[in-house]
Coordinates of C-alpha atoms in Angstrom, one line a residue:
Chain A
X1 CA 49.8 93.9 -235.6
X2 CA 49.6 90.9 -237.8
X3 CA 49.3 92.0 -241.4
X4 CA 49.9 91.5 -245.1
X5 CA 52.5 93.8 -246.6
X6 CA 53.1 94.5 -250.3
X7 CA 56.1 96.2 -251.7
X8 CA 56.5 98.4 -253.4
X9 CA 53.2 100.4 -253.3
X10 CA 53.9 101.8 -256.7
X11 CA 56.1 100.3 -259.4
X12 CA 56.9 101.7 -262.8
X13 CA 58.5 99.3 -265.3
X14 CA 59.5 99.4 -268.9
X15 CA 57.7 97.5 -271.6
X16 CA 59.2 94.0 -271.7
X17 CA 61.4 94.4 -268.7
X18 CA 60.9 91.7 -266.0
X19 CA 59.4 92.9 -262.8
X20 CA 58.8 91.3 -259.4
X21 CA 56.2 92.3 -256.8
X22 CA 56.5 91.0 -253.3
X23 CA 54.1 90.1 -250.5
X24 CA 54.8 89.2 -246.9
X25 CA 52.5 88.2 -244.1
X26 CA 52.8 87.8 -240.4
X27 CA 49.5 85.9 -240.0
X28 CA 51.1 82.5 -240.6
X29 CA 48.3 81.7 -243.1
X30 CA 48.5 78.7 -245.3
X31 CA 47.1 80.2 -248.4
X32 CA 48.3 83.2 -250.3
X33 CA 46.6 84.6 -253.4
X34 CA 47.5 87.1 -256.1
X35 CA 44.7 89.1 -257.7
X36 CA 44.9 91.6 -260.6
X37 CA 42.5 94.5 -260.6
X38 CA 42.2 96.8 -263.6
X39 CA 40.3 100.1 -263.3
X40 CA 36.6 99.7 -262.6
X41 CA 36.8 95.9 -263.0
X42 CA 36.5 93.1 -260.5
X43 CA 39.7 91.8 -258.9
X44 CA 40.7 88.7 -261.0
X45 CA 42.4 85.7 -259.3
X46 CA 45.7 84.9 -261.0
X47 CA 46.9 82.0 -258.8
X48 CA 47.3 80.9 -255.3
X49 CA 49.5 78.8 -253.1
X50 CA 48.1 76.4 -250.5
X51 CA 51.3 75.9 -248.5
X52 CA 53.8 75.0 -251.2
X53 CA 51.2 73.7 -253.7
X54 CA 50.8 76.2 -256.6
X55 CA 47.4 76.5 -258.2
X56 CA 47.2 78.5 -261.5
X57 CA 44.0 79.8 -262.9
X58 CA 43.2 78.5 -266.3
X59 CA 43.2 81.9 -268.0
X60 CA 46.3 83.3 -266.3
X61 CA 48.8 84.2 -269.0
X62 CA 52.1 82.4 -269.0
X63 CA 53.8 85.8 -268.6
X64 CA 52.8 85.7 -265.0
X65 CA 54.6 83.4 -262.5
X66 CA 54.8 83.1 -258.8
X67 CA 57.2 81.9 -256.1
X68 CA 56.6 81.1 -252.5
X69 CA 60.0 80.4 -250.8
X70 CA 58.5 80.1 -247.4
X71 CA 55.2 80.6 -245.5
X72 CA 55.7 84.3 -245.1
X73 CA 56.7 85.4 -248.5
X74 CA 55.1 85.2 -252.0
X75 CA 56.3 86.9 -255.2
X76 CA 54.6 87.7 -258.4
X77 CA 57.0 87.7 -261.4
X78 CA 55.9 89.3 -264.7
X79 CA 58.4 88.1 -267.3
X80 CA 57.7 90.6 -270.1
X81 CA 55.2 93.2 -269.0
X82 CA 53.0 94.7 -271.7
X83 CA 50.9 97.8 -271.5
X84 CA 47.9 95.7 -270.8
X85 CA 49.5 94.5 -267.6
X86 CA 49.2 97.8 -265.9
X87 CA 46.9 97.3 -263.0
X88 CA 46.7 97.1 -259.2
X89 CA 48.0 93.8 -257.9
X90 CA 46.5 92.6 -254.7
X91 CA 48.0 89.9 -252.4
X92 CA 45.7 88.2 -249.9
X93 CA 46.0 85.4 -247.3
X94 CA 43.6 83.1 -245.6
X95 CA 44.0 80.2 -243.2
X96 CA 43.4 76.6 -244.2
X97 CA 41.1 77.4 -247.1
X98 CA 39.0 79.3 -244.7
X99 CA 36.7 81.9 -246.1
X100 CA 37.5 85.6 -245.9
X101 CA 40.8 87.1 -246.8
X102 CA 43.2 89.6 -245.4
X103 CA 44.4 91.8 -248.1
X104 CA 47.6 93.8 -248.5
X105 CA 47.4 97.4 -249.7
X106 CA 48.3 96.5 -253.2
X107 CA 51.0 97.4 -255.7
X108 CA 50.0 99.7 -258.6
X109 CA 52.0 98.7 -261.6
X110 CA 52.6 101.2 -264.5
X111 CA 54.2 100.0 -267.7
X112 CA 55.9 102.6 -269.9
Chain B
X1 CA 31.5 85.2 -268.2
X2 CA 31.2 87.2 -265.0
X3 CA 29.7 85.1 -262.3
X4 CA 29.3 88.0 -259.8
X5 CA 27.9 91.3 -260.9
X6 CA 27.4 94.6 -259.3
X7 CA 25.4 96.5 -261.9
X8 CA 25.5 99.9 -260.2
X9 CA 29.0 101.5 -260.6
X10 CA 28.1 104.2 -258.2
X11 CA 25.6 105.3 -255.6
X12 CA 25.2 108.6 -253.8
X13 CA 23.1 109.0 -250.6
X14 CA 22.6 111.6 -247.9
X15 CA 24.2 111.2 -244.5
X16 CA 21.7 109.4 -242.1
X17 CA 19.8 107.7 -244.9
X18 CA 19.9 104.1 -246.0
X19 CA 22.5 102.9 -248.5
X20 CA 21.5 99.7 -250.5
X21 CA 24.2 98.1 -252.6
X22 CA 23.2 95.2 -254.8
X23 CA 24.9 92.1 -256.1
X24 CA 23.8 89.3 -258.4
X25 CA 25.4 86.0 -259.1
X26 CA 25.0 83.2 -261.6
X27 CA 26.6 80.2 -260.1
X28 CA 24.2 78.3 -257.9
X29 CA 27.1 76.4 -256.4
X30 CA 28.2 79.5 -254.5
X31 CA 27.4 79.0 -250.8
X32 CA 29.2 81.8 -249.0
X33 CA 29.1 85.5 -249.8
X34 CA 31.1 88.4 -248.5
X35 CA 31.3 92.2 -248.7
X36 CA 34.5 94.1 -248.8
X37 CA 35.1 97.8 -248.4
X38 CA 38.0 99.5 -250.1
X39 CA 39.4 103.0 -249.6
X40 CA 41.7 104.6 -252.2
X41 CA 45.3 103.4 -252.0
X42 CA 44.4 100.6 -249.5
X43 CA 43.6 97.0 -249.9
X44 CA 40.0 95.7 -249.4
X45 CA 38.9 95.0 -245.9
X46 CA 36.3 92.5 -244.8
X47 CA 33.0 94.0 -243.9
X48 CA 30.3 91.3 -243.4
X49 CA 29.5 87.8 -244.8
X50 CA 26.6 85.4 -245.1
X51 CA 26.3 81.7 -245.5
X52 CA 23.7 80.3 -247.9
X53 CA 21.9 78.6 -245.0
X54 CA 20.8 82.1 -243.9
X55 CA 18.9 84.9 -245.5
X56 CA 20.0 87.7 -243.3
X57 CA 23.1 88.6 -241.3
X58 CA 23.4 91.8 -239.3
X59 CA 26.4 93.5 -237.8
X60 CA 25.8 97.0 -236.3
X61 CA 24.8 99.3 -239.1
X62 CA 25.5 96.7 -241.8
X63 CA 23.0 94.1 -242.8
X64 CA 23.4 91.6 -245.7
X65 CA 20.3 90.0 -247.2
X66 CA 20.5 86.9 -249.4
X67 CA 17.8 85.7 -251.8
X68 CA 18.9 82.4 -253.1
X69 CA 16.1 81.9 -255.5
X70 CA 16.8 85.2 -257.2
X71 CA 20.6 84.7 -256.8
X72 CA 20.7 88.2 -255.3
X73 CA 22.3 89.7 -252.3
X74 CA 22.2 93.2 -250.9
X75 CA 24.1 95.2 -248.3
X76 CA 22.2 97.7 -246.3
X77 CA 23.9 100.5 -244.4
X78 CA 21.8 102.3 -241.9
X79 CA 22.4 105.1 -241.1
X80 CA 24.9 106.0 -243.7
X81 CA 27.9 108.1 -242.6
X82 CA 30.4 110.1 -244.6
X83 CA 33.1 107.7 -243.5
X84 CA 31.3 104.9 -245.3
X85 CA 32.3 106.5 -248.6
X86 CA 34.4 103.8 -250.4
X87 CA 34.2 101.2 -253.0
X88 CA 32.2 98.1 -252.0
X89 CA 33.0 94.7 -253.5
X90 CA 30.7 91.7 -253.3
X91 CA 32.4 88.3 -253.4
X92 CA 31.2 84.7 -253.6
X93 CA 32.8 81.4 -252.9
X94 CA 31.8 77.7 -252.7
X95 CA 32.8 75.3 -250.0
X96 CA 35.7 73.1 -250.9
X97 CA 36.9 75.3 -253.7
X98 CA 40.2 76.2 -252.0
X99 CA 38.6 79.3 -250.6
X100 CA 38.8 81.2 -253.9
X101 CA 36.7 84.3 -254.0
X102 CA 35.0 85.6 -257.1
X103 CA 34.5 89.3 -257.0
X104 CA 32.1 91.8 -258.5
X105 CA 33.2 95.0 -260.2
X106 CA 32.5 97.1 -257.2
X107 CA 30.1 100.0 -256.4
X108 CA 31.5 103.4 -255.4
X109 CA 29.4 104.7 -252.5
X110 CA 29.4 108.4 -251.7
X111 CA 27.7 109.6 -248.6
X112 CA 27.1 113.3 -248.6
X113 CA 27.1 115.3 -245.3

């Protein structure tokens, strides 16, 4: 089945230690998104790629970066995680700026 | 500045009854609205959507109503089933905005047998 896969499902990292979350898709979708969701809050868009074009949200901290080496993979890098970065990170894809996403299962990040 | 709001954090209904989940938005430029369902430890899955040119869209037990003048939409589930117990997110987008979705905080629905 075509899908969006996020690894790992659970990630524990130390305060200030760089961490990378990964997302892969077999849907061949042009657009890939990263959302951050904290408990009982709305998922918040961090950035997205339309093909290789990177689009950062204005309020996304510099601590968060992303890479998309090819159509299938997208990475979220947190350079120096703080306690406030503990959250669920959701990857989603869509085709040609079409509406309606396919989400991965998410990675729950804990910062200790 | 939350553009999409779901003011009820939780809702509990009896199996077989109607569940009504509400969502309000502030940006009049939004022209496409979606509902997603999320089970614990899973990503959200698409449920139903509606374009701003319509005021109602139905898919089986799920119906979404849109009131543009009130900037309000609602999701009706009839009849509710225990398997519908999940978190429901309302989301909104506007055409040409790279497909970005703005989400509400979610409403946790519990359907009791």
